[in-house]
Short mmCIF file of C-alpha atoms and ligand atoms in Angstrom, two decimals:
data_model
loop_
_atom_site.label_atom_id
_atom_site.label_comp_id
_atom_site.label_asym_id
_atom_site.label_seq_id
_atom_site.Cartn_x
_atom_site.Cartn_y
_atom_site.Cartn_z
CA MET A 17 -344.73 148.53 145.01
CA THR A 18 -342.82 146.07 142.85
CA ALA A 19 -343.69 146.56 139.07
CA TRP A 20 -342.37 143.08 138.19
CA GLU A 21 -340.90 139.75 139.50
CA ALA A 22 -338.53 137.21 137.76
CA GLU A 23 -336.73 134.03 138.80
CA ALA A 24 -333.27 132.67 138.17
CA ASP A 25 -330.64 130.18 139.69
CA LEU A 26 -327.98 133.15 139.61
CA VAL A 27 -328.18 136.88 139.23
CA VAL A 28 -325.05 138.44 138.11
CA VAL A 29 -324.79 142.10 138.76
CA GLY A 30 -322.35 143.68 136.35
CA SER A 31 -321.10 142.87 132.81
CA GLY A 32 -317.44 143.23 132.95
CA VAL A 33 -314.83 140.40 132.79
CA ALA A 34 -315.64 138.64 135.96
CA GLY A 35 -319.41 139.01 135.73
CA LEU A 36 -319.67 137.75 132.26
CA THR A 37 -317.18 134.96 132.76
CA ALA A 38 -319.08 133.69 135.71
CA ALA A 39 -322.39 134.05 133.74
CA LEU A 40 -321.13 132.05 130.66
CA ASP A 41 -319.68 129.38 132.97
CA ALA A 42 -322.68 129.10 134.98
CA ALA A 43 -324.92 128.85 132.04
CA GLU A 44 -322.60 126.20 130.65
CA ALA A 45 -323.14 124.28 134.03
CA GLY A 46 -326.84 124.31 133.39
CA LEU A 47 -327.81 127.24 135.74
CA ARG A 48 -330.62 129.72 134.72
CA VAL A 49 -328.72 132.97 134.70
CA VAL A 50 -329.69 136.60 134.48
CA VAL A 51 -327.11 139.41 134.10
CA VAL A 52 -328.23 143.02 135.55
CA THR A 53 -326.32 146.08 134.69
CA LYS A 54 -327.13 149.48 135.31
CA ASP A 55 -326.01 151.08 132.10
CA ALA A 56 -324.97 149.61 128.76
CA ALA A 57 -323.39 145.99 128.79
CA ASP A 58 -319.88 147.49 128.00
CA ALA A 59 -320.14 150.54 130.26
CA GLY A 60 -318.02 149.25 132.99
CA SER A 61 -314.20 149.55 133.65
CA THR A 62 -313.15 146.42 131.81
CA ARG A 63 -313.49 148.03 128.34
CA TRP A 64 -311.09 150.75 129.58
CA ALA A 65 -308.37 148.62 130.48
CA GLN A 66 -305.18 149.05 128.36
CA GLY A 67 -302.08 147.34 129.36
CA GLY A 68 -303.29 143.66 129.26
CA VAL A 69 -303.42 140.38 131.21
CA ALA A 70 -300.42 139.32 133.20
CA VAL A 71 -300.07 135.63 132.70
CA VAL A 72 -297.26 133.11 132.47
CA VAL A 73 -297.90 130.50 129.84
CA GLY A 74 -294.58 128.95 129.59
CA ASP A 75 -293.16 130.36 126.25
CA VAL A 76 -290.87 133.47 127.94
CA PRO A 77 -287.44 132.18 128.71
CA GLY A 78 -286.53 132.91 132.15
CA ASP A 79 -290.03 133.58 133.41
CA SER A 80 -292.10 131.32 135.73
CA VAL A 81 -295.28 131.17 137.63
CA GLU A 82 -293.02 131.47 140.66
CA ALA A 83 -291.68 134.62 139.60
CA HIS A 84 -295.10 136.05 138.82
CA VAL A 85 -296.13 134.85 142.36
CA ALA A 86 -293.09 136.77 143.78
CA ASP A 87 -293.62 140.04 141.86
CA THR A 88 -297.17 139.99 143.04
CA LEU A 89 -296.37 139.31 146.82
CA ALA A 90 -293.64 142.14 146.40
CA ALA A 91 -295.97 144.73 145.05
CA GLY A 92 -298.54 143.67 147.66
CA GLY A 93 -296.40 145.01 150.49
CA GLY A 94 -296.96 142.09 152.88
CA LEU A 95 -300.85 142.16 152.81
CA SER A 96 -301.49 139.71 150.13
CA ASP A 97 -302.82 136.30 151.12
CA ALA A 98 -300.00 134.09 149.66
CA GLY A 99 -302.28 131.11 149.11
CA ALA A 100 -304.70 133.02 147.20
CA VAL A 101 -301.91 134.63 145.07
CA ALA A 102 -300.48 131.13 144.10
CA GLU A 103 -303.80 129.71 143.35
CA ILE A 104 -305.18 132.41 141.43
CA ILE A 105 -301.89 132.95 139.17
CA ALA A 106 -301.61 129.41 138.58
CA GLU A 107 -305.01 129.33 136.83
CA GLY A 108 -304.08 132.11 134.63
CA PRO A 109 -303.03 130.09 131.66
CA ALA A 110 -306.29 128.07 131.67
CA ALA A 111 -308.46 131.05 132.08
CA VAL A 112 -306.74 133.02 129.23
CA ALA A 113 -307.03 129.95 127.01
CA ARG A 114 -310.90 129.78 127.67
CA LEU A 115 -311.18 133.51 126.96
CA ARG A 116 -309.37 132.96 123.66
CA ALA A 117 -311.65 129.91 122.82
CA ARG A 118 -314.63 132.45 123.44
CA GLY A 119 -313.25 134.74 120.61
CA ALA A 120 -310.88 137.22 122.19
CA ASP A 121 -308.13 138.05 119.79
CA PHE A 122 -304.75 138.95 121.49
CA ASP A 123 -301.94 140.55 119.60
CA PRO A 124 -299.49 138.04 118.02
CA GLY A 125 -295.77 138.08 118.58
CA PRO A 126 -292.80 136.37 116.68
CA GLY A 127 -292.95 132.77 116.11
CA GLY A 128 -296.49 132.05 116.60
CA ARG A 129 -296.50 133.02 120.34
CA LEU A 130 -298.49 135.92 121.86
CA ALA A 131 -296.85 139.42 122.02
CA ARG A 132 -295.68 140.32 125.50
CA THR A 133 -295.24 143.69 127.06
CA ARG A 134 -293.88 144.66 130.75
CA GLU A 135 -295.44 146.88 133.50
CA GLY A 136 -294.46 148.19 136.69
CA GLY A 137 -293.29 145.66 139.29
CA HIS A 138 -293.07 142.81 136.76
CA SER A 139 -289.65 141.08 136.47
CA ALA A 140 -290.60 139.80 133.03
CA PHE A 141 -292.25 140.59 129.72
CA ARG A 142 -295.55 138.53 130.54
CA VAL A 143 -298.26 140.94 129.88
CA VAL A 144 -300.41 139.66 126.92
CA HIS A 145 -302.55 142.42 125.09
CA ALA A 146 -304.90 143.21 122.39
CA GLY A 147 -305.47 145.85 119.80
CA GLY A 148 -302.13 147.26 121.01
CA ASP A 149 -303.47 149.05 124.23
CA ALA A 150 -307.15 148.07 123.81
CA THR A 151 -306.94 144.70 125.77
CA GLY A 152 -310.14 145.42 128.08
CA ALA A 153 -312.18 146.63 124.89
CA GLU A 154 -311.38 143.51 123.16
CA ILE A 155 -312.26 141.18 126.25
CA GLU A 156 -315.55 143.08 126.71
CA ARG A 157 -316.37 142.67 122.93
CA ALA A 158 -315.55 138.77 122.97
CA LEU A 159 -317.67 138.46 126.39
CA VAL A 160 -320.53 140.41 125.18
CA THR A 161 -320.72 138.54 121.94
CA ALA A 162 -320.47 135.38 123.57
CA THR A 163 -323.35 136.31 126.07
CA THR A 164 -325.63 137.44 123.29
CA ASP A 165 -324.80 134.38 121.07
CA ARG A 166 -325.80 132.40 123.94
CA ARG A 167 -328.82 134.25 124.45
CA LEU A 168 -328.28 134.80 128.12
CA PRO A 169 -330.83 137.42 129.54
CA LEU A 170 -328.92 140.88 130.00
CA LEU A 171 -330.85 143.46 131.60
CA THR A 172 -329.27 146.72 130.94
CA GLY A 173 -330.49 149.81 132.46
CA HIS A 174 -331.40 148.09 135.98
CA VAL A 175 -329.42 149.34 139.05
CA ALA A 176 -329.12 146.76 142.00
CA VAL A 177 -330.50 148.22 145.15
CA ASP A 178 -330.37 145.56 147.79
CA ALA A 179 -330.17 141.81 148.39
CA LEU A 180 -333.14 140.25 149.72
CA ARG A 181 -332.43 137.61 152.32
CA ASP A 182 -334.56 134.92 153.94
CA GLU A 183 -334.88 134.40 157.79
CA ARG A 184 -331.76 132.75 158.05
CA GLY A 185 -329.97 135.43 156.31
CA ALA A 186 -329.24 133.77 153.13
CA VAL A 187 -329.66 135.50 149.91
CA SER A 188 -333.23 135.10 148.16
CA GLY A 189 -333.01 137.65 145.50
CA LEU A 190 -332.24 141.00 144.36
CA ALA A 191 -334.23 144.32 144.39
CA VAL A 192 -333.52 146.51 141.25
CA LEU A 193 -334.71 150.00 139.91
CA ASP A 194 -335.02 150.51 136.10
CA ASP A 195 -333.99 153.77 134.53
CA ALA A 196 -337.43 155.22 135.24
CA GLY A 197 -337.04 154.51 138.82
CA ARG A 198 -339.67 151.42 138.51
CA PRO A 199 -339.01 148.75 141.06
CA GLY A 200 -338.38 145.07 140.31
CA VAL A 201 -337.48 141.73 142.01
CA LEU A 202 -335.41 138.98 140.74
CA ARG A 203 -335.73 135.92 143.04
CA ALA A 204 -332.69 133.61 143.14
CA PRO A 205 -330.71 131.97 145.63
CA ALA A 206 -327.40 133.24 144.45
CA VAL A 207 -326.29 136.86 143.62
CA LEU A 208 -322.85 137.54 142.15
CA LEU A 209 -321.82 140.93 142.60
CA ALA A 210 -319.35 141.91 139.86
CA THR A 211 -319.82 145.74 140.08
CA GLY A 212 -316.15 147.19 139.90
CA GLY A 213 -314.65 149.53 141.91
CA TYR A 214 -315.28 153.11 143.46
CA GLY A 215 -312.99 155.34 141.48
CA GLN A 216 -315.65 157.96 141.25
CA LEU A 217 -314.99 158.91 144.94
CA TYR A 218 -312.42 161.14 143.47
CA ALA A 219 -312.59 164.18 141.31
CA SER A 220 -310.21 162.64 138.74
CA THR A 221 -310.06 159.08 137.98
CA THR A 222 -309.48 156.61 135.12
CA ASN A 223 -312.73 154.85 136.11
CA PRO A 224 -315.91 155.38 134.15
CA GLU A 225 -318.98 156.87 135.58
CA THR A 226 -320.34 153.44 136.62
CA ALA A 227 -317.49 152.94 139.23
CA THR A 228 -319.47 154.25 142.14
CA GLY A 229 -318.88 151.52 144.96
CA ASP A 230 -322.54 150.02 144.48
CA GLY A 231 -321.38 146.37 145.05
CA ILE A 232 -319.46 146.91 148.22
CA ALA A 233 -322.27 149.13 149.62
CA LEU A 234 -324.94 146.60 148.80
CA ALA A 235 -322.75 143.73 150.49
CA LEU A 236 -322.16 145.77 153.50
CA ARG A 237 -325.91 146.30 153.99
CA ALA A 238 -326.38 142.62 153.46
CA GLY A 239 -324.32 141.85 156.40
CA ALA A 240 -321.12 141.01 154.42
CA THR A 241 -317.65 142.49 155.45
CA ALA A 242 -315.12 144.49 153.34
CA ALA A 243 -311.39 144.94 153.83
CA ASP A 244 -308.28 146.65 152.67
CA LEU A 245 -310.65 149.79 151.57
CA GLU A 246 -307.86 152.15 152.39
CA PHE A 247 -305.79 150.86 149.61
CA VAL A 248 -306.86 152.90 146.64
CA GLN A 249 -304.35 152.74 143.83
CA PHE A 250 -303.61 155.92 141.99
CA HIS A 251 -302.40 155.24 138.37
CA PRO A 252 -299.14 157.24 137.85
CA THR A 253 -299.92 158.42 134.51
CA VAL A 254 -303.14 159.82 133.24
CA LEU A 255 -302.96 162.39 130.49
CA TYR A 256 -303.00 165.82 132.11
CA THR A 257 -305.07 168.35 130.39
CA GLU A 258 -306.93 171.67 131.38
CA ASP A 259 -310.66 172.49 131.17
CA LEU A 260 -312.05 176.13 130.67
CA LEU A 261 -313.65 177.12 133.80
CA ALA A 262 -317.26 177.67 133.55
CA GLY A 263 -318.23 181.34 133.07
CA SER A 264 -314.69 182.52 132.26
CA SER A 265 -313.17 182.96 128.86
CA ASN A 266 -309.57 182.23 129.97
CA ARG A 267 -309.28 180.62 133.43
CA ARG A 268 -308.40 177.03 133.40
CA ALA A 269 -308.27 174.28 135.91
CA PRO A 270 -307.11 170.47 135.85
CA ALA A 271 -309.70 168.50 133.91
CA VAL A 272 -311.75 166.26 136.09
CA GLY A 273 -313.83 163.20 135.77
CA ARG A 274 -312.99 160.09 133.70
CA ARG A 275 -309.46 160.95 132.38
CA PRO A 276 -307.57 159.11 129.60
CA LEU A 277 -305.11 156.66 130.89
CA VAL A 278 -301.47 156.40 129.62
CA THR A 279 -300.78 152.82 129.95
CA GLU A 280 -297.92 151.67 132.03
CA ALA A 281 -296.70 149.60 129.06
CA VAL A 282 -295.53 152.76 127.58
CA ARG A 283 -293.01 152.74 130.27
CA GLY A 284 -292.31 149.10 129.68
CA GLU A 285 -291.27 149.68 126.26
CA GLY A 286 -289.05 152.43 127.12
CA ALA A 287 -290.62 155.84 127.76
CA VAL A 288 -289.23 157.72 130.87
CA LEU A 289 -290.55 160.25 133.30
CA LEU A 290 -289.16 163.70 133.40
CA ASP A 291 -289.63 166.60 136.00
CA ARG A 292 -290.31 170.19 134.89
CA ALA A 293 -286.57 170.69 134.22
CA GLY A 294 -286.44 167.64 131.86
CA ARG A 295 -284.59 165.34 134.53
CA ARG A 296 -285.37 161.77 135.04
CA PHE A 297 -286.30 161.36 138.52
CA MET A 298 -287.33 157.69 138.90
CA THR A 299 -283.64 156.41 138.62
CA ALA A 300 -282.90 157.87 142.31
CA VAL A 301 -286.17 156.44 143.61
CA HIS A 302 -286.02 152.49 142.81
CA PRO A 303 -283.90 149.98 141.22
CA LEU A 304 -286.67 149.33 138.84
CA ALA A 305 -286.68 153.27 138.02
CA ASP A 306 -289.65 154.01 135.91
CA LEU A 307 -290.92 150.54 135.94
CA ALA A 308 -291.06 150.54 139.69
CA PRO A 309 -294.38 149.14 141.34
CA ARG A 310 -297.23 151.42 140.79
CA ASP A 311 -297.46 152.85 144.20
CA VAL A 312 -293.82 153.72 144.23
CA VAL A 313 -294.05 155.66 140.80
CA ALA A 314 -297.27 157.51 141.91
CA ALA A 315 -295.96 158.67 145.16
CA ALA A 316 -292.91 159.85 143.48
CA ILE A 317 -294.70 161.90 140.84
CA THR A 318 -296.69 163.43 143.91
CA ARG A 319 -293.48 164.36 145.63
CA THR A 320 -291.99 165.77 142.54
CA LEU A 321 -294.92 167.80 141.84
CA ALA A 322 -294.94 169.24 145.50
CA ASP A 323 -291.18 169.88 145.21
CA THR A 324 -291.33 171.58 141.95
CA GLY A 325 -294.87 173.40 142.18
CA ALA A 326 -295.49 171.96 138.65
CA ASP A 327 -299.10 170.68 137.82
CA CYS A 328 -297.78 167.76 135.86
CA VAL A 329 -294.49 165.57 135.01
CA HIS A 330 -293.89 164.35 131.58
CA LEU A 331 -293.68 160.98 129.97
CA ASP A 332 -291.06 160.75 127.08
CA ALA A 333 -292.11 158.24 124.67
CA ARG A 334 -290.40 159.65 121.65
CA GLY A 335 -287.94 156.69 121.47
CA ILE A 336 -290.73 154.14 120.92
CA GLU A 337 -290.78 153.22 117.25
CA GLY A 338 -294.31 153.06 115.66
CA PHE A 339 -296.10 154.51 118.75
CA PRO A 340 -299.37 155.30 116.90
CA GLN A 341 -299.71 151.67 115.92
CA ARG A 342 -298.51 150.21 119.16
CA PHE A 343 -300.43 152.53 121.54
CA PRO A 344 -303.52 153.46 119.29
CA THR A 345 -305.89 154.42 122.27
CA VAL A 346 -303.08 156.55 123.92
CA TYR A 347 -302.21 158.16 120.72
CA ALA A 348 -305.81 159.24 119.83
CA ALA A 349 -306.37 160.68 123.49
CA CYS A 350 -303.16 162.64 123.00
CA ARG A 351 -303.98 163.86 119.58
CA ALA A 352 -307.53 164.91 120.83
CA ALA A 353 -305.84 167.13 123.38
CA GLY A 354 -303.45 168.48 120.95
CA ILE A 355 -300.34 166.51 121.93
CA ASP A 356 -298.24 164.58 119.51
CA PRO A 357 -296.39 161.98 121.66
CA VAL A 358 -294.13 161.04 118.55
CA ARG A 359 -292.71 164.54 118.88
CA GLU A 360 -293.26 165.81 122.45
CA PRO A 361 -293.30 164.34 126.00
CA ILE A 362 -296.81 163.62 127.15
CA PRO A 363 -297.99 165.66 130.25
CA VAL A 364 -299.15 163.34 132.80
CA THR A 365 -300.34 163.19 136.40
CA PRO A 366 -301.49 160.53 139.01
CA ALA A 367 -305.55 159.66 139.31
CA ALA A 368 -307.58 157.27 141.34
CA HIS A 369 -307.36 154.07 139.49
CA TYR A 370 -308.06 150.71 141.27
CA ALA A 371 -309.54 149.56 144.55
CA CYS A 372 -307.16 147.08 145.88
CA GLY A 373 -309.72 146.08 148.63
CA GLY A 374 -313.40 145.21 148.66
CA VAL A 375 -315.91 142.74 149.83
CA VAL A 376 -314.10 140.00 151.67
CA THR A 377 -314.37 136.66 149.89
CA ASP A 378 -312.84 133.27 149.89
CA ARG A 379 -310.80 132.12 146.95
CA HIS A 380 -314.03 131.19 145.07
CA GLY A 381 -315.81 134.47 145.56
CA ARG A 382 -317.93 133.40 148.52
CA THR A 383 -318.73 136.29 150.85
CA GLY A 384 -319.90 135.73 154.51
CA VAL A 385 -323.29 135.92 153.49
CA PRO A 386 -324.72 132.64 152.27
CA GLY A 387 -325.83 132.98 148.41
CA LEU A 388 -323.93 136.40 148.03
CA TYR A 389 -320.68 136.07 146.02
CA ALA A 390 -318.40 138.62 144.58
CA ALA A 391 -315.60 138.78 142.07
CA GLY A 392 -313.34 141.17 140.22
CA GLU A 393 -312.41 144.67 141.60
CA VAL A 394 -315.49 144.70 143.94
CA ALA A 395 -314.08 141.85 145.86
CA ARG A 396 -311.06 141.43 148.14
CA THR A 397 -309.76 137.92 147.62
CA GLY A 398 -306.22 138.75 149.11
CA LEU A 399 -304.52 138.83 145.53
CA HIS A 400 -303.64 142.36 145.79
CA GLY A 401 -302.72 143.22 149.26
CA ALA A 402 -301.74 146.98 149.82
CA ASN A 403 -301.09 147.38 146.00
CA ARG A 404 -302.11 145.54 142.99
CA LEU A 405 -299.56 144.57 140.49
CA ALA A 406 -300.36 145.87 137.06
CA SER A 407 -302.54 143.79 134.81
CA ASN A 408 -303.34 141.29 137.44
CA SER A 409 -306.94 142.36 137.74
CA LEU A 410 -308.24 141.12 134.31
CA LEU A 411 -306.43 137.83 135.35
CA GLU A 412 -308.31 137.84 138.68
CA GLY A 413 -311.73 138.61 137.10
CA LEU A 414 -311.23 135.54 134.62
CA VAL A 415 -310.16 133.14 137.12
CA VAL A 416 -312.45 134.00 140.08
CA GLY A 417 -315.39 134.60 137.84
CA ALA A 418 -315.01 130.88 136.66
CA ARG A 419 -314.48 129.82 140.16
CA VAL A 420 -317.82 131.56 141.29
CA ALA A 421 -319.59 129.76 138.75
CA HIS A 422 -318.46 126.43 140.09
CA ALA A 423 -319.01 127.53 143.88
CA VAL A 424 -322.63 128.48 142.93
CA ALA A 425 -323.23 125.11 141.24
CA ALA A 426 -321.63 123.04 144.21
CA ASP A 427 -323.48 125.45 147.01
CA ARG A 428 -326.87 124.65 145.22
CA CYS A 429 -326.46 121.15 146.63
CA VAL A 430 -326.64 122.52 150.13
CA PRO A 431 -330.13 122.07 151.33
CA ARG A 432 -331.94 125.29 152.62
CA PRO A 433 -334.95 125.30 154.77
CA ALA A 434 -338.06 126.66 153.15
CA THR A 435 -338.95 130.00 154.19
CA ALA A 436 -341.67 132.24 153.54
CA GLU A 437 -340.37 135.71 154.74
CA VAL A 438 -338.08 137.91 152.76
CA LEU A 439 -336.22 140.71 154.39
CA ALA A 440 -334.36 143.39 152.78
CA PRO A 441 -332.29 146.30 154.73
CA SER A 442 -333.86 149.34 155.71
CA PRO A 443 -334.75 151.47 152.66
CA ALA A 444 -333.26 154.73 154.33
CA VAL A 445 -329.78 155.16 153.87
CA ALA A 446 -327.12 158.03 154.27
CA LEU A 447 -326.95 160.31 151.37
CA ALA A 448 -324.37 163.22 150.78
CA PRO A 449 -324.06 165.12 147.59
CA ARG A 450 -321.56 163.71 145.30
CA PRO A 451 -319.46 167.05 144.72
CA VAL A 452 -319.07 167.22 148.30
CA VAL A 453 -317.86 163.73 148.67
CA GLN A 454 -315.46 163.85 145.76
CA ARG A 455 -313.94 167.18 146.96
CA ALA A 456 -313.38 165.72 150.52
CA MET A 457 -311.95 162.55 149.24
CA THR A 458 -309.62 164.24 146.61
CA GLY A 459 -308.34 166.81 149.36
CA ALA A 460 -307.76 164.47 152.11
CA ALA A 461 -307.74 160.87 151.02
CA GLY A 462 -305.57 160.83 148.00
CA ILE A 463 -301.69 160.01 147.91
CA GLY A 464 -300.48 161.77 151.20
CA ARG A 465 -303.05 161.53 153.98
CA ASP A 466 -302.94 162.56 157.54
CA ALA A 467 -305.02 162.28 160.66
CA ALA A 468 -306.20 165.87 160.81
CA GLY A 469 -307.05 165.85 156.99
CA LEU A 470 -309.03 162.46 157.14
CA ALA A 471 -310.93 163.84 160.31
CA ALA A 472 -311.93 166.99 158.76
CA ALA A 473 -312.95 165.19 155.57
CA SER A 474 -315.12 162.78 157.79
CA ASP A 475 -316.73 165.88 159.35
CA VAL A 476 -317.47 167.48 156.11
CA VAL A 477 -319.06 164.34 154.67
CA GLU A 478 -320.93 163.84 158.03
CA ALA A 479 -322.23 167.66 158.10
CA HIS A 480 -323.65 167.14 154.50
CA THR A 481 -325.17 163.59 155.20
CA ALA A 482 -329.01 163.11 155.58
CA LEU A 483 -331.06 159.98 155.68
CA GLY A 484 -332.87 159.25 152.53
CA VAL A 485 -334.41 156.57 150.14
CA PRO A 486 -332.97 156.36 146.80
CA VAL A 487 -335.54 156.38 144.06
CA ASP A 488 -333.28 155.95 141.08
CA ARG A 489 -329.78 155.14 139.95
CA ALA A 490 -328.29 158.47 140.89
CA GLY A 491 -329.61 157.99 144.36
CA VAL A 492 -328.41 154.53 144.60
CA GLU A 493 -324.87 155.65 143.46
CA ASP A 494 -324.82 158.63 145.79
CA ALA A 495 -325.62 156.34 148.71
CA ALA A 496 -322.94 153.92 147.78
CA LEU A 497 -320.23 156.73 147.44
CA THR A 498 -321.38 158.28 150.63
CA LEU A 499 -320.94 154.88 152.44
CA LEU A 500 -317.59 154.22 150.79
CA ALA A 501 -316.30 157.63 151.76
CA GLN A 502 -317.34 157.01 155.35
CA ALA A 503 -315.49 153.56 155.16
CA VAL A 504 -312.36 154.57 153.38
CA LEU A 505 -311.89 157.54 155.85
CA ALA A 506 -312.40 155.28 158.69
CA ALA A 507 -309.96 152.72 157.41
CA ALA A 508 -307.29 155.30 156.27
CA GLY A 509 -307.44 156.92 159.72
CA THR A 510 -307.04 153.66 161.55
CA ARG A 511 -303.90 152.41 159.66
CA THR A 512 -301.27 154.67 161.24
CA GLU A 513 -298.52 153.62 158.83
CA THR A 514 -297.37 154.02 155.20
CA ARG A 515 -297.84 150.89 153.18
CA GLY A 516 -298.42 150.47 149.46
CA CYS A 517 -301.03 152.78 148.13
CA HIS A 518 -301.85 154.06 151.46
CA VAL A 519 -299.36 156.87 152.16
CA ARG A 520 -299.65 158.76 155.49
CA THR A 521 -297.63 161.88 155.80
CA ASP A 522 -297.90 161.71 159.46
CA PHE A 523 -296.65 158.19 159.62
CA PRO A 524 -294.32 158.07 156.63
CA GLU A 525 -292.75 154.56 157.51
CA ARG A 526 -294.03 151.15 157.28
CA ASP A 527 -294.77 149.75 160.83
CA ASP A 528 -294.41 146.01 161.41
CA VAL A 529 -297.24 146.35 163.90
CA TRP A 530 -299.52 146.34 160.74
CA GLN A 531 -297.81 143.53 159.05
CA ARG A 532 -300.42 141.02 157.64
CA GLN A 533 -303.27 143.00 159.33
CA SER A 534 -306.03 143.67 156.95
CA LEU A 535 -308.74 146.20 158.48
CA VAL A 536 -312.11 144.65 158.22
CA VAL A 537 -315.22 147.08 157.80
CA ALA A 538 -318.76 146.20 158.58
CA LEU A 539 -321.81 148.19 159.43
CA ASP A 540 -323.14 148.78 163.04
CA PRO A 541 -326.65 148.59 163.92
CA ASP A 542 -327.38 152.02 162.68
CA GLY A 543 -325.95 151.44 159.29
CA ARG A 544 -322.55 153.16 159.71
CA PRO A 545 -319.22 151.62 158.58
CA VAL A 546 -317.01 150.69 161.39
CA VAL A 547 -313.37 149.27 161.40
CA ARG A 548 -313.77 146.17 163.21
CA ASP A 549 -311.11 144.86 165.63
CA GLU A 550 -310.34 141.79 163.63
CA THR A 551 -308.30 141.04 160.50
CA ALA A 552 -309.80 139.51 157.25
CA ALA A 553 -309.83 135.74 156.92
CA VAL A 554 -306.55 135.96 155.16
CA GLY A 555 -305.58 132.50 154.00
CA ALA A 556 -309.44 131.19 153.61
CA ALA A 557 -309.54 128.28 151.40
C1 SIN B 30 -302.23 150.13 132.48
O1 SIN B 30 -302.34 149.93 131.33
O2 SIN B 30 -301.40 150.93 132.97
C2 SIN B 30 -303.46 149.81 133.64
C3 SIN B 30 -303.33 148.33 133.61
C4 SIN B 30 -303.81 147.87 134.92
O3 SIN B 30 -304.21 148.81 135.84
O4 SIN B 30 -303.49 146.71 135.40
#
């Protein structure tokens, strides 16, 4: 039974950079907007972003929008949509200007310009940052403040369960559960999913606890498609520490859960990776050495760990002057773990970081379901391809968030037939225990996958899956993680090549057969994700 109902023109699910940008712009365009988020307003991934926003504003000699586009396409491994890349990057400067006008304070550099740093795969110093390495936190602060200043309704502690649709299949609202499991309904002709990624599929991730793939699962159940799900980007450098094993006074194991990021900007400003013998190993791997694209560095670290039997490699940042001031977040995390990066190399290892794929959208955030939109990490616009270029994600959230607001306003003018009946997907969904899912994905679907391991992981998830009706946030999240595990395993098993973040040990080379082929996932009539024999609408305007 529904405890309450409310009405809006646009319901935004998620309060990170994409969601709040869209909400603010839509409100400015005169729409009645409600923002719904399952946790606190700032509990999503945005606030944890460190490096910055990649953007070309024309004040760095030798850099250009074309160079940024070229770097993005090179990182994307042949799977990016060149049109989407060009459009989104070209709109970056205006999007950052609007964010600054909303109160975000970026670090100043010499001569009245913004300070710049560099990250992996970038051919120039073009990443603007805030608070040293606290860029996401500053953006989140500014956008949450702007949202509350504007008195936009912000419904925290409410998890989105399913989109409601009319007889035609168009969105007519959103079903939610509050923290006590009480159901509510927001009636609206437009729902924007801005729910972030699915890093919590893995035991160790840079993502917060909220990153459970809810938006992709909801979109698939509503009839939308997803693509590029096999491209899970592992960040090369998270702080490596050990936790005491429960019930033991001296046995330790690598710490799991959300792990502190050591931003790539640390390498951008001169730090280098060392193996257990203290040797640099990236110089032999790629011309950009420690600043190679992220997939290359993460895979090289993984190989080095396997070759040497070590649990971590080390990042030597001792040459960076003023490290504590330039990287206060990293410094604090290191100090909390008993490491002094000013005096000793930082132990690091890769961890799940970013979903390059997601719900298939056009360049304005429209999914294939009328009235359902997606923006930010949950979406697959074609910008990232097989491997996202560092710091392109906050940029994408800003640009596509704004574009969605325009799209929703424009789409309102399209008349819809009056309809009485409201449909929601079947409430019974596949549910597997989260620790089982995380163990299976960590063991078989990290950096280095093969057919046997992927099939075995699918079998394990399957064997532990039962149908159930989620009655609270944990249940909704577990259902999303179960569905995402099935979908990622299916896509990763289908792509018989190595490309970008998808590294197959049984198919170690790139195969041109797969060039420009994005694998599309949809649900079959039984609600199971299947890889469709088609490619995503690459190039859709
Ligand atoms: C980092 O600061 O290294 C992460 C930035 C990103 O993932 O774009």
